[in-house]
JSON list of C-alpha atoms in Angstrom, two decimals:
[
{"chain": "A", "resi": 1450, "resn": "UNK", "atom": "CA", "xyz": [33.25, -74.27, 108.70]},
{"chain": "A", "resi": 1451, "resn": "UNK", "atom": "CA", "xyz": [33.34, -71.99, 105.69]},
{"chain": "A", "resi": 1452, "resn": "UNK", "atom": "CA", "xyz": [33.98, -68.29, 105.44]},
{"chain": "A", "resi": 1453, "resn": "UNK", "atom": "CA", "xyz": [31.03, -66.16, 106.54]},
{"chain": "A", "resi": 1454, "resn": "UNK", "atom": "CA", "xyz": [30.83, -62.72, 104.96]},
{"chain": "A", "resi": 1455, "resn": "UNK", "atom": "CA", "xyz": [29.47, -60.01, 107.19]},
{"chain": "A", "resi": 1456, "resn": "UNK", "atom": "CA", "xyz": [26.79, -58.16, 105.17]},
{"chain": "A", "resi": 1457, "resn": "UNK", "atom": "CA", "xyz": [27.84, -54.80, 106.59]},
{"chain": "A", "resi": 1458, "resn": "UNK", "atom": "CA", "xyz": [31.42, -55.47, 105.49]},
{"chain": "A", "resi": 1459, "resn": "UNK", "atom": "CA", "xyz": [30.20, -56.45, 102.00]},
{"chain": "A", "resi": 1460, "resn": "UNK", "atom": "CA", "xyz": [28.34, -53.16, 101.73]},
{"chain": "A", "resi": 1461, "resn": "UNK", "atom": "CA", "xyz": [31.48, -51.31, 102.78]},
{"chain": "A", "resi": 1462, "resn": "UNK", "atom": "CA", "xyz": [33.62, -53.13, 100.26]},
{"chain": "A", "resi": 1463, "resn": "UNK", "atom": "CA", "xyz": [31.24, -52.53, 97.38]},
{"chain": "A", "resi": 1464, "resn": "UNK", "atom": "CA", "xyz": [30.39, -48.93, 98.18]},
{"chain": "A", "resi": 1465, "resn": "UNK", "atom": "CA", "xyz": [33.80, -47.65, 99.22]},
{"chain": "A", "resi": 1466, "resn": "UNK", "atom": "CA", "xyz": [36.26, -49.82, 97.33]},
{"chain": "A", "resi": 1467, "resn": "UNK", "atom": "CA", "xyz": [36.88, -47.48, 94.36]},
{"chain": "A", "resi": 1468, "resn": "UNK", "atom": "CA", "xyz": [37.39, -44.50, 96.65]},
{"chain": "A", "resi": 1469, "resn": "UNK", "atom": "CA", "xyz": [39.44, -46.59, 99.06]},
{"chain": "A", "resi": 1470, "resn": "UNK", "atom": "CA", "xyz": [41.75, -47.87, 96.32]},
{"chain": "A", "resi": 1471, "resn": "UNK", "atom": "CA", "xyz": [42.28, -44.34, 95.01]},
{"chain": "A", "resi": 1472, "resn": "UNK", "atom": "CA", "xyz": [43.00, -43.00, 98.50]},
{"chain": "A", "resi": 1473, "resn": "UNK", "atom": "CA", "xyz": [45.41, -45.82, 99.29]},
{"chain": "A", "resi": 1474, "resn": "UNK", "atom": "CA", "xyz": [47.17, -45.41, 95.93]},
{"chain": "A", "resi": 1475, "resn": "UNK", "atom": "CA", "xyz": [47.58, -41.67, 96.54]},
{"chain": "A", "resi": 1476, "resn": "UNK", "atom": "CA", "xyz": [48.87, -42.40, 100.03]},
{"chain": "A", "resi": 1477, "resn": "UNK", "atom": "CA", "xyz": [51.39, -44.95, 98.76]},
{"chain": "A", "resi": 1478, "resn": "UNK", "atom": "CA", "xyz": [52.59, -42.52, 96.09]},
{"chain": "A", "resi": 1479, "resn": "UNK", "atom": "CA", "xyz": [53.01, -39.73, 98.66]},
{"chain": "A", "resi": 1480, "resn": "UNK", "atom": "CA", "xyz": [54.90, -42.03, 101.01]},
{"chain": "A", "resi": 1481, "resn": "UNK", "atom": "CA", "xyz": [57.15, -43.18, 98.15]},
{"chain": "A", "resi": 1482, "resn": "UNK", "atom": "CA", "xyz": [57.98, -39.54, 97.40]},
{"chain": "A", "resi": 1483, "resn": "UNK", "atom": "CA", "xyz": [58.36, -38.32, 100.98]},
{"chain": "A", "resi": 1484, "resn": "UNK", "atom": "CA", "xyz": [60.26, -41.33, 102.28]},
{"chain": "A", "resi": 1485, "resn": "UNK", "atom": "CA", "xyz": [62.20, -42.17, 99.14]},
{"chain": "A", "resi": 1486, "resn": "UNK", "atom": "CA", "xyz": [65.30, -43.27, 101.09]},
{"chain": "A", "resi": 1487, "resn": "UNK", "atom": "CA", "xyz": [63.40, -45.27, 103.72]},
{"chain": "A", "resi": 1488, "resn": "UNK", "atom": "CA", "xyz": [63.29, -49.08, 103.70]},
{"chain": "A", "resi": 1489, "resn": "UNK", "atom": "CA", "xyz": [60.19, -50.66, 102.11]},
{"chain": "A", "resi": 1490, "resn": "UNK", "atom": "CA", "xyz": [58.75, -51.81, 105.44]},
{"chain": "A", "resi": 1491, "resn": "UNK", "atom": "CA", "xyz": [58.92, -48.28, 106.85]},
{"chain": "A", "resi": 1492, "resn": "UNK", "atom": "CA", "xyz": [57.15, -46.98, 103.75]},
{"chain": "A", "resi": 1493, "resn": "UNK", "atom": "CA", "xyz": [54.42, -49.60, 104.07]},
{"chain": "A", "resi": 1494, "resn": "UNK", "atom": "CA", "xyz": [53.97, -48.82, 107.77]},
{"chain": "A", "resi": 1495, "resn": "UNK", "atom": "CA", "xyz": [53.65, -45.08, 107.02]},
{"chain": "A", "resi": 1496, "resn": "UNK", "atom": "CA", "xyz": [51.19, -45.80, 104.21]},
{"chain": "A", "resi": 1497, "resn": "UNK", "atom": "CA", "xyz": [49.12, -48.02, 106.52]},
{"chain": "A", "resi": 1498, "resn": "UNK", "atom": "CA", "xyz": [49.02, -45.35, 109.23]},
{"chain": "A", "resi": 1499, "resn": "UNK", "atom": "CA", "xyz": [47.87, -42.74, 106.71]},
{"chain": "A", "resi": 1500, "resn": "UNK", "atom": "CA", "xyz": [45.29, -45.08, 105.17]},
{"chain": "A", "resi": 1501, "resn": "UNK", "atom": "CA", "xyz": [43.93, -45.95, 108.63]},
{"chain": "A", "resi": 1502, "resn": "UNK", "atom": "CA", "xyz": [43.60, -42.23, 109.39]},
{"chain": "A", "resi": 1503, "resn": "UNK", "atom": "CA", "xyz": [41.66, -41.80, 106.12]},
{"chain": "A", "resi": 1504, "resn": "UNK", "atom": "CA", "xyz": [39.39, -44.71, 107.06]},
{"chain": "A", "resi": 1505, "resn": "UNK", "atom": "CA", "xyz": [38.82, -43.33, 110.57]},
{"chain": "A", "resi": 1506, "resn": "UNK", "atom": "CA", "xyz": [37.74, -40.00, 109.09]},
{"chain": "A", "resi": 1507, "resn": "UNK", "atom": "CA", "xyz": [35.34, -41.74, 106.70]},
{"chain": "A", "resi": 1508, "resn": "UNK", "atom": "CA", "xyz": [34.07, -44.00, 109.48]},
{"chain": "A", "resi": 1509, "resn": "UNK", "atom": "CA", "xyz": [32.98, -41.00, 111.56]},
{"chain": "A", "resi": 1510, "resn": "UNK", "atom": "CA", "xyz": [30.05, -40.74, 109.15]},
{"chain": "A", "resi": 1511, "resn": "UNK", "atom": "CA", "xyz": [29.63, -44.45, 108.42]},
{"chain": "A", "resi": 1512, "resn": "UNK", "atom": "CA", "xyz": [29.76, -45.68, 112.03]},
{"chain": "A", "resi": 1513, "resn": "UNK", "atom": "CA", "xyz": [30.79, -49.25, 111.26]},
{"chain": "A", "resi": 1514, "resn": "UNK", "atom": "CA", "xyz": [31.19, -51.64, 114.16]},
{"chain": "A", "resi": 1515, "resn": "UNK", "atom": "CA", "xyz": [34.54, -52.23, 115.82]},
{"chain": "A", "resi": 1516, "resn": "UNK", "atom": "CA", "xyz": [34.64, -55.68, 114.21]},
{"chain": "A", "resi": 1517, "resn": "UNK", "atom": "CA", "xyz": [34.37, -54.10, 110.75]},
{"chain": "A", "resi": 1518, "resn": "UNK", "atom": "CA", "xyz": [36.97, -51.49, 111.68]},
{"chain": "A", "resi": 1519, "resn": "UNK", "atom": "CA", "xyz": [39.33, -54.26, 112.78]},
{"chain": "A", "resi": 1520, "resn": "UNK", "atom": "CA", "xyz": [38.86, -56.15, 109.50]},
{"chain": "A", "resi": 1521, "resn": "UNK", "atom": "CA", "xyz": [39.45, -53.04, 107.40]},
{"chain": "A", "resi": 1522, "resn": "UNK", "atom": "CA", "xyz": [42.55, -51.98, 109.32]},
{"chain": "A", "resi": 1523, "resn": "UNK", "atom": "CA", "xyz": [43.87, -55.50, 109.89]},
{"chain": "A", "resi": 1524, "resn": "UNK", "atom": "CA", "xyz": [43.16, -57.11, 106.52]},
{"chain": "A", "resi": 1525, "resn": "UNK", "atom": "CA", "xyz": [41.78, -54.87, 103.79]},
{"chain": "A", "resi": 1526, "resn": "UNK", "atom": "CA", "xyz": [44.09, -51.85, 104.05]},
{"chain": "A", "resi": 1527, "resn": "UNK", "atom": "CA", "xyz": [47.32, -53.84, 104.50]},
{"chain": "A", "resi": 1528, "resn": "UNK", "atom": "CA", "xyz": [46.28, -56.04, 101.56]},
{"chain": "A", "resi": 1529, "resn": "UNK", "atom": "CA", "xyz": [45.56, -53.05, 99.33]},
{"chain": "A", "resi": 1530, "resn": "UNK", "atom": "CA", "xyz": [48.86, -51.42, 100.26]},
{"chain": "A", "resi": 1531, "resn": "UNK", "atom": "CA", "xyz": [50.76, -54.60, 99.46]},
{"chain": "A", "resi": 1532, "resn": "UNK", "atom": "CA", "xyz": [48.84, -54.98, 96.18]},
{"chain": "A", "resi": 1533, "resn": "UNK", "atom": "CA", "xyz": [49.67, -51.41, 95.15]},
{"chain": "A", "resi": 1534, "resn": "UNK", "atom": "CA", "xyz": [53.35, -51.73, 96.09]},
{"chain": "A", "resi": 1535, "resn": "UNK", "atom": "CA", "xyz": [53.64, -54.95, 94.09]},
{"chain": "A", "resi": 1536, "resn": "UNK", "atom": "CA", "xyz": [51.92, -53.27, 91.14]},
{"chain": "A", "resi": 1537, "resn": "UNK", "atom": "CA", "xyz": [54.35, -50.36, 91.32]},
{"chain": "A", "resi": 1538, "resn": "UNK", "atom": "CA", "xyz": [57.26, -52.77, 90.92]},
{"chain": "A", "resi": 1539, "resn": "UNK", "atom": "CA", "xyz": [55.95, -53.79, 87.52]},
{"chain": "A", "resi": 1540, "resn": "UNK", "atom": "CA", "xyz": [55.31, -50.38, 85.99]},
{"chain": "A", "resi": 1541, "resn": "UNK", "atom": "CA", "xyz": [57.72, -49.25, 83.26]},
{"chain": "A", "resi": 1542, "resn": "UNK", "atom": "CA", "xyz": [58.90, -46.27, 85.33]},
{"chain": "A", "resi": 1543, "resn": "UNK", "atom": "CA", "xyz": [59.73, -48.48, 88.29]},
{"chain": "A", "resi": 1544, "resn": "UNK", "atom": "CA", "xyz": [61.50, -51.07, 86.13]},
{"chain": "A", "resi": 1545, "resn": "UNK", "atom": "CA", "xyz": [63.69, -48.45, 84.46]},
{"chain": "A", "resi": 1546, "resn": "UNK", "atom": "CA", "xyz": [64.58, -47.02, 87.88]},
{"chain": "A", "resi": 1547, "resn": "UNK", "atom": "CA", "xyz": [65.58, -50.46, 89.08]},
{"chain": "A", "resi": 1548, "resn": "UNK", "atom": "CA", "xyz": [67.80, -50.93, 86.01]},
{"chain": "A", "resi": 1549, "resn": "UNK", "atom": "CA", "xyz": [69.56, -47.62, 86.66]},
{"chain": "A", "resi": 1550, "resn": "UNK", "atom": "CA", "xyz": [70.72, -48.69, 90.13]}
]
């Protein structure tokens, strides 16, 4: 059986993805600054908690189903956070910081 895309989830992804990526990136940056001495997993957990809170606030107006909420919080947000953290490792500022240590 192949993957079945929920139409409501597709609408969410298309309509909110730019705003969601920006919000998650800002969250990751804030966590990096505020928890600079914390281990990476703690930073990712804090970023996920903040991103889920952002999604919950947005979802008060959108009223997506619990199944959609579970997909966003269980798959989409953790994936975006991981993607952003991996991207940060390859920026010139991050590489020079790694060389200084």
